[in-house]
Short mmCIF file of C-alpha atoms in Angstrom, two decimals:
data_model
loop_
_atom_site.label_atom_id
_atom_site.label_comp_id
_atom_site.label_asym_id
_atom_site.label_seq_id
_atom_site.Cartn_x
_atom_site.Cartn_y
_atom_site.Cartn_z
CA UNK U 1 0.00 0.00 0.00
CA UNK U 2 2.86 2.38 0.87
CA UNK U 3 4.50 1.74 -2.51
CA UNK U 4 1.20 2.49 -4.23
CA UNK U 5 0.83 5.83 -2.38
CA UNK U 6 4.42 6.82 -3.17
CA UNK U 7 3.94 6.05 -6.87
CA UNK U 8 0.68 8.03 -6.89
CA UNK U 9 2.39 11.05 -5.35
CA UNK U 10 5.22 10.89 -7.89
CA UNK U 11 2.75 10.67 -10.76
CA UNK U 12 0.87 13.66 -9.34
CA UNK U 13 4.06 15.77 -9.12
CA UNK U 14 5.07 14.72 -12.63
CA UNK U 15 1.67 15.69 -13.99
CA UNK U 16 1.85 19.07 -12.24
CA UNK U 17 5.34 19.73 -13.63
CA UNK U 18 4.27 18.71 -17.12
CA UNK U 19 1.29 21.08 -16.93
CA UNK U 20 3.53 23.95 -15.90
CA UNK U 21 5.91 23.22 -18.79
CA UNK U 22 3.01 23.17 -21.28
CA UNK U 23 1.64 26.46 -20.00
CA UNK U 24 1.52 29.27 -22.58
CA UNK U 25 3.38 32.33 -21.37
CA UNK U 26 4.80 35.58 -22.68
CA UNK U 27 7.92 37.34 -21.38
CA UNK U 28 8.17 41.12 -21.62
CA UNK U 29 10.23 43.91 -20.11
CA UNK U 30 9.05 47.12 -18.52
CA UNK U 31 11.08 50.20 -17.68
CA UNK U 32 10.14 52.78 -15.09
CA UNK U 33 11.71 56.20 -14.66
CA UNK U 34 11.21 59.19 -12.43
CA UNK U 35 12.91 62.54 -12.57
CA UNK U 36 13.66 64.22 -9.28
CA UNK U 37 15.90 66.97 -8.01
CA UNK U 38 18.14 66.25 -5.00
CA UNK U 39 16.78 67.84 -1.84
CA UNK U 40 19.85 67.40 0.39
CA UNK U 41 23.22 69.09 0.39
CA UNK U 42 25.97 66.88 1.81
CA UNK U 43 29.42 68.16 2.78
CA UNK U 44 32.06 65.60 3.67
CA UNK U 45 34.78 67.22 5.75
CA UNK U 46 37.80 66.00 7.63
CA UNK U 47 39.37 67.40 10.77
CA UNK U 48 42.54 66.45 12.62
CA UNK U 49 44.61 67.24 15.68
CA UNK U 50 48.37 66.64 15.88
CA UNK U 51 50.68 66.57 18.88
CA UNK U 52 53.42 64.50 20.49
CA UNK U 53 50.97 63.23 23.08
CA UNK U 54 47.72 61.54 22.17
CA UNK U 55 45.80 63.49 24.81
CA UNK U 56 46.96 66.79 23.33
CA UNK U 57 46.04 65.64 19.81
CA UNK U 58 42.55 64.69 21.01
CA UNK U 59 42.16 68.09 22.68
CA UNK U 60 43.21 69.90 19.49
CA UNK U 61 40.75 67.87 17.46
CA UNK U 62 37.96 68.62 19.94
CA UNK U 63 38.69 72.34 19.72
CA UNK U 64 38.71 72.26 15.94
CA UNK U 65 35.50 70.24 15.90
CA UNK U 66 33.80 72.90 18.05
CA UNK U 67 35.05 75.68 15.79
CA UNK U 68 33.74 73.90 12.71
CA UNK U 69 30.35 73.53 14.40
CA UNK U 70 30.25 77.28 15.08
CA UNK U 71 31.24 77.95 11.46
CA UNK U 72 28.29 75.89 10.25
CA UNK U 73 25.89 77.89 12.43
CA UNK U 74 27.31 81.15 11.10
CA UNK U 75 26.98 80.00 7.49
CA UNK U 76 23.29 79.17 7.97
CA UNK U 77 22.43 82.12 10.21
CA UNK U 78 19.32 83.91 8.98
CA UNK U 79 18.44 81.17 6.49
CA UNK U 80 14.89 80.22 7.44
CA UNK U 81 13.93 76.58 7.09
CA UNK U 82 17.53 75.40 6.81
CA UNK U 83 19.08 73.28 9.51
CA UNK U 84 22.27 71.23 9.42
CA UNK U 85 22.71 67.75 10.84
CA UNK U 86 26.28 66.70 11.56
CA UNK U 87 27.35 63.06 11.66
CA UNK U 88 30.74 62.28 13.21
CA UNK U 89 32.66 59.15 12.20
CA UNK U 90 34.51 59.00 15.52
CA UNK U 91 38.26 59.26 16.11
CA UNK U 92 41.05 57.51 14.22
CA UNK U 93 44.53 57.47 15.77
CA UNK U 94 47.66 57.27 13.65
CA UNK U 95 51.32 58.21 13.57
CA UNK U 96 53.77 59.20 10.90
CA UNK U 97 53.11 55.99 8.99
CA UNK U 98 49.42 56.60 8.45
CA UNK U 99 47.87 56.83 4.97
CA UNK U 100 48.02 60.64 4.80
CA UNK U 101 51.72 60.52 5.60
CA UNK U 102 52.22 58.22 2.62
CA UNK U 103 50.37 60.67 0.40
CA UNK U 104 52.55 63.56 1.60
CA UNK U 105 55.67 61.54 0.90
CA UNK U 106 54.46 60.77 -2.64
CA UNK U 107 53.99 64.50 -3.11
CA UNK U 108 57.58 65.18 -2.14
CA UNK U 109 56.82 66.41 1.37
CA UNK U 110 58.73 65.32 4.43
CA UNK U 111 56.99 62.85 6.76
CA UNK U 112 55.98 64.01 10.20
CA UNK U 113 58.41 63.67 13.02
CA UNK U 114 58.57 60.20 14.53
CA UNK U 115 56.30 59.83 17.51
CA UNK U 116 53.90 62.59 16.50
CA UNK U 117 50.30 61.47 17.00
CA UNK U 118 47.53 62.42 14.59
CA UNK U 119 43.88 62.04 15.54
CA UNK U 120 41.37 62.45 12.71
CA UNK U 121 37.62 62.37 12.21
CA UNK U 122 35.21 62.68 9.31
CA UNK U 123 32.22 65.00 9.48
CA UNK U 124 29.21 64.62 7.20
CA UNK U 125 27.08 67.76 7.18
CA UNK U 126 23.58 67.40 5.73
CA UNK U 127 21.32 70.34 4.89
CA UNK U 128 17.80 69.38 3.76
CA UNK U 129 15.27 71.41 1.76
CA UNK U 130 17.58 72.65 -0.99
CA UNK U 131 15.17 71.55 -3.75
CA UNK U 132 13.07 74.60 -2.96
CA UNK U 133 16.01 76.98 -3.42
CA UNK U 134 17.12 78.79 -6.55
CA UNK U 135 20.49 77.87 -8.03
CA UNK U 136 21.85 81.24 -6.98
CA UNK U 137 20.76 80.84 -3.35
CA UNK U 138 22.08 77.27 -3.25
CA UNK U 139 25.46 78.37 -4.60
CA UNK U 140 25.60 81.03 -1.90
CA UNK U 141 24.86 78.51 0.87
CA UNK U 142 27.48 76.07 -0.42
CA UNK U 143 30.12 78.77 -0.77
CA UNK U 144 29.46 80.09 2.72
CA UNK U 145 29.60 76.61 4.30
CA UNK U 146 32.79 75.63 2.47
CA UNK U 147 34.58 78.90 3.15
CA UNK U 148 33.67 79.15 6.82
CA UNK U 149 34.35 75.49 7.67
CA UNK U 150 37.70 75.42 5.87
CA UNK U 151 38.65 78.66 7.61
CA UNK U 152 37.88 76.82 10.86
CA UNK U 153 40.34 74.08 9.92
CA UNK U 154 38.21 71.54 8.05
CA UNK U 155 39.48 69.69 4.99
CA UNK U 156 37.35 68.61 2.05
CA UNK U 157 37.12 64.81 1.86
CA UNK U 158 35.75 62.17 -0.53
CA UNK U 159 33.03 59.86 0.89
CA UNK U 160 34.30 57.16 3.20
CA UNK U 161 37.40 59.03 4.40
CA UNK U 162 39.57 57.16 1.88
CA UNK U 163 42.17 58.47 -0.55
CA UNK U 164 43.98 56.20 -3.01
CA UNK U 165 46.96 58.05 -4.51
CA UNK U 166 47.33 55.43 -7.25
CA UNK U 167 43.74 55.90 -8.48
CA UNK U 168 43.87 59.68 -8.64
CA UNK U 169 42.81 61.72 -5.68
CA UNK U 170 39.70 63.79 -5.46
CA UNK U 171 40.44 67.33 -6.52
CA UNK U 172 38.24 70.36 -6.59
CA UNK U 173 34.74 70.10 -5.13
CA UNK U 174 35.38 66.58 -3.86
CA UNK U 175 33.64 67.26 -0.56
CA UNK U 176 30.37 68.66 -1.97
CA UNK U 177 27.61 66.18 -2.78
CA UNK U 178 23.84 65.99 -3.11
CA UNK U 179 21.30 63.37 -2.11
CA UNK U 180 17.66 62.49 -1.51
CA UNK U 181 15.73 62.51 1.76
CA UNK U 182 13.42 59.67 0.72
CA UNK U 183 15.34 57.84 -1.96
CA UNK U 184 13.44 54.55 -1.63
CA UNK U 185 10.10 56.28 -2.16
CA UNK U 186 11.32 57.65 -5.49
CA UNK U 187 12.59 54.23 -6.53
CA UNK U 188 9.23 52.67 -5.63
CA UNK U 189 7.52 55.06 -8.06
CA UNK U 190 9.86 53.86 -10.80
CA UNK U 191 9.09 50.21 -9.96
CA UNK U 192 5.34 50.91 -10.11
CA UNK U 193 5.74 52.38 -13.59
CA UNK U 194 7.94 49.47 -14.74
CA UNK U 195 5.35 46.90 -13.59
CA UNK U 196 2.53 48.83 -15.26
CA UNK U 197 4.39 49.08 -18.58
CA UNK U 198 5.29 45.38 -18.54
CA UNK U 199 1.63 44.43 -18.01
CA UNK U 200 0.47 46.84 -20.74
CA UNK U 201 3.01 45.47 -23.20
CA UNK U 202 1.98 41.89 -22.51
CA UNK U 203 -1.72 42.78 -22.92
CA UNK U 204 -1.07 44.58 -26.22
CA UNK U 205 0.72 41.56 -27.68
CA UNK U 206 -1.81 39.07 -26.33
CA UNK U 207 -4.70 41.06 -27.81
CA UNK U 208 -3.21 40.73 -31.29
CA UNK U 209 -3.17 36.97 -30.83
CA UNK U 210 -6.70 36.75 -29.52
CA UNK U 211 -5.49 35.87 -26.03
CA UNK U 212 -5.70 37.41 -22.56
CA UNK U 213 -3.04 37.88 -19.90
CA UNK U 214 -3.17 35.95 -16.65
CA UNK U 215 -1.05 36.07 -13.52
CA UNK U 216 2.67 36.86 -13.48
CA UNK U 217 4.57 33.58 -13.03
CA UNK U 218 8.15 34.93 -12.98
CA UNK U 219 9.75 38.30 -12.32
CA UNK U 220 13.40 39.29 -12.75
CA UNK U 221 15.12 42.57 -11.95
CA UNK U 222 17.05 43.53 -15.11
CA UNK U 223 18.00 47.07 -14.11
CA UNK U 224 21.74 46.42 -14.30
CA UNK U 225 21.47 44.64 -17.66
CA UNK U 226 19.95 47.36 -19.80
CA UNK U 227 21.08 50.77 -21.07
CA UNK U 228 19.23 52.43 -18.18
CA UNK U 229 22.04 51.27 -15.90
CA UNK U 230 24.45 53.69 -17.56
CA UNK U 231 22.15 56.42 -18.81
CA UNK U 232 20.32 57.05 -15.55
CA UNK U 233 20.84 56.95 -11.84
CA UNK U 234 20.85 53.25 -11.01
CA UNK U 235 19.42 52.53 -7.54
CA UNK U 236 21.72 49.52 -7.12
CA UNK U 237 25.03 51.13 -7.95
CA UNK U 238 26.78 54.33 -6.98
CA UNK U 239 26.91 56.87 -9.75
CA UNK U 240 30.25 57.72 -11.41
CA UNK U 241 32.17 55.81 -8.79
CA UNK U 242 30.79 57.83 -5.91
CA UNK U 243 29.87 56.30 -2.59
CA UNK U 244 26.43 55.87 -1.17
CA UNK U 245 24.70 54.73 1.99
CA UNK U 246 21.30 53.55 3.20
CA UNK U 247 19.78 56.87 2.13
CA UNK U 248 20.87 56.36 -1.47
CA UNK U 249 23.84 57.49 -3.53
CA UNK U 250 25.74 60.72 -3.17
CA UNK U 251 25.84 62.51 -6.51
CA UNK U 252 27.81 65.50 -7.74
CA UNK U 253 25.09 67.47 -9.49
CA UNK U 254 22.35 69.51 -7.86
CA UNK U 255 20.23 69.33 -11.00
CA UNK U 256 17.27 67.09 -11.74
CA UNK U 257 18.24 63.44 -12.16
CA UNK U 258 16.54 60.45 -13.74
CA UNK U 259 16.14 57.27 -11.71
CA UNK U 260 15.44 54.20 -13.83
CA UNK U 261 14.65 50.56 -13.10
CA UNK U 262 13.75 47.70 -15.39
CA UNK U 263 12.07 44.34 -14.84
CA UNK U 264 11.43 41.25 -16.91
CA UNK U 265 8.06 39.60 -16.29
CA UNK U 266 6.66 36.33 -17.56
CA UNK U 267 2.85 36.30 -17.73
CA UNK U 268 0.52 33.36 -18.27
CA UNK U 269 -1.50 33.55 -21.49
CA UNK U 270 -5.12 32.41 -21.54
CA UNK U 271 -7.69 31.85 -24.25
CA UNK U 272 -10.53 34.34 -24.21
#
């Protein structure tokens, strides 16, 4: 009896698989795009304190960090609706053999004296609401922030507090970036459009064949496979080699950007 039940189950599975293989389907692709202007200004700054003793280096960094904070307040003074959030990466301790010392040596500069301690931190300053500003006002805010913070001892940094001298260092404007407050919400709009277009394309083809479209039986994200991956802001890759985080990529332009996604969907076809 057990053998009979086992054989019956196997025959049932085989029949189900055969039915699925004989099913009429159509595979189409749909692309969704949204255009949106960044609404966040992001400055990536570095600060450091140097001294023979670690405690003195920490104190110097703390003083510089306070001065940079005051500089940010001064730059945004009188600007209604603008508020800066500052994220600190914490302290990194290093001596003359740290990565910045190697960069100075490659540039022909003398390394720091042996035993000198350097304590560094990275500051990410975010100012939201810039999408409502004119280009002229935005340029004024950026200039004021950069000038005042660098006067206070900050250094412009690329994202991630990394500098590879063999890959070409960031030069000019490397610490000024733009981003999106609700990046995922914008991407969801693009996905909605992609799904809608895929369904519409399948229905248009099916209609010509006297058929109707049933349920989706397979979906594949093809965003990175199509031309949209290079022509638009790809949600799954940083743009132009720039870094990103959970809030989305950091981009260099403050202008309107296109976000594109693409999906491949297989729909079941039914007779009318």
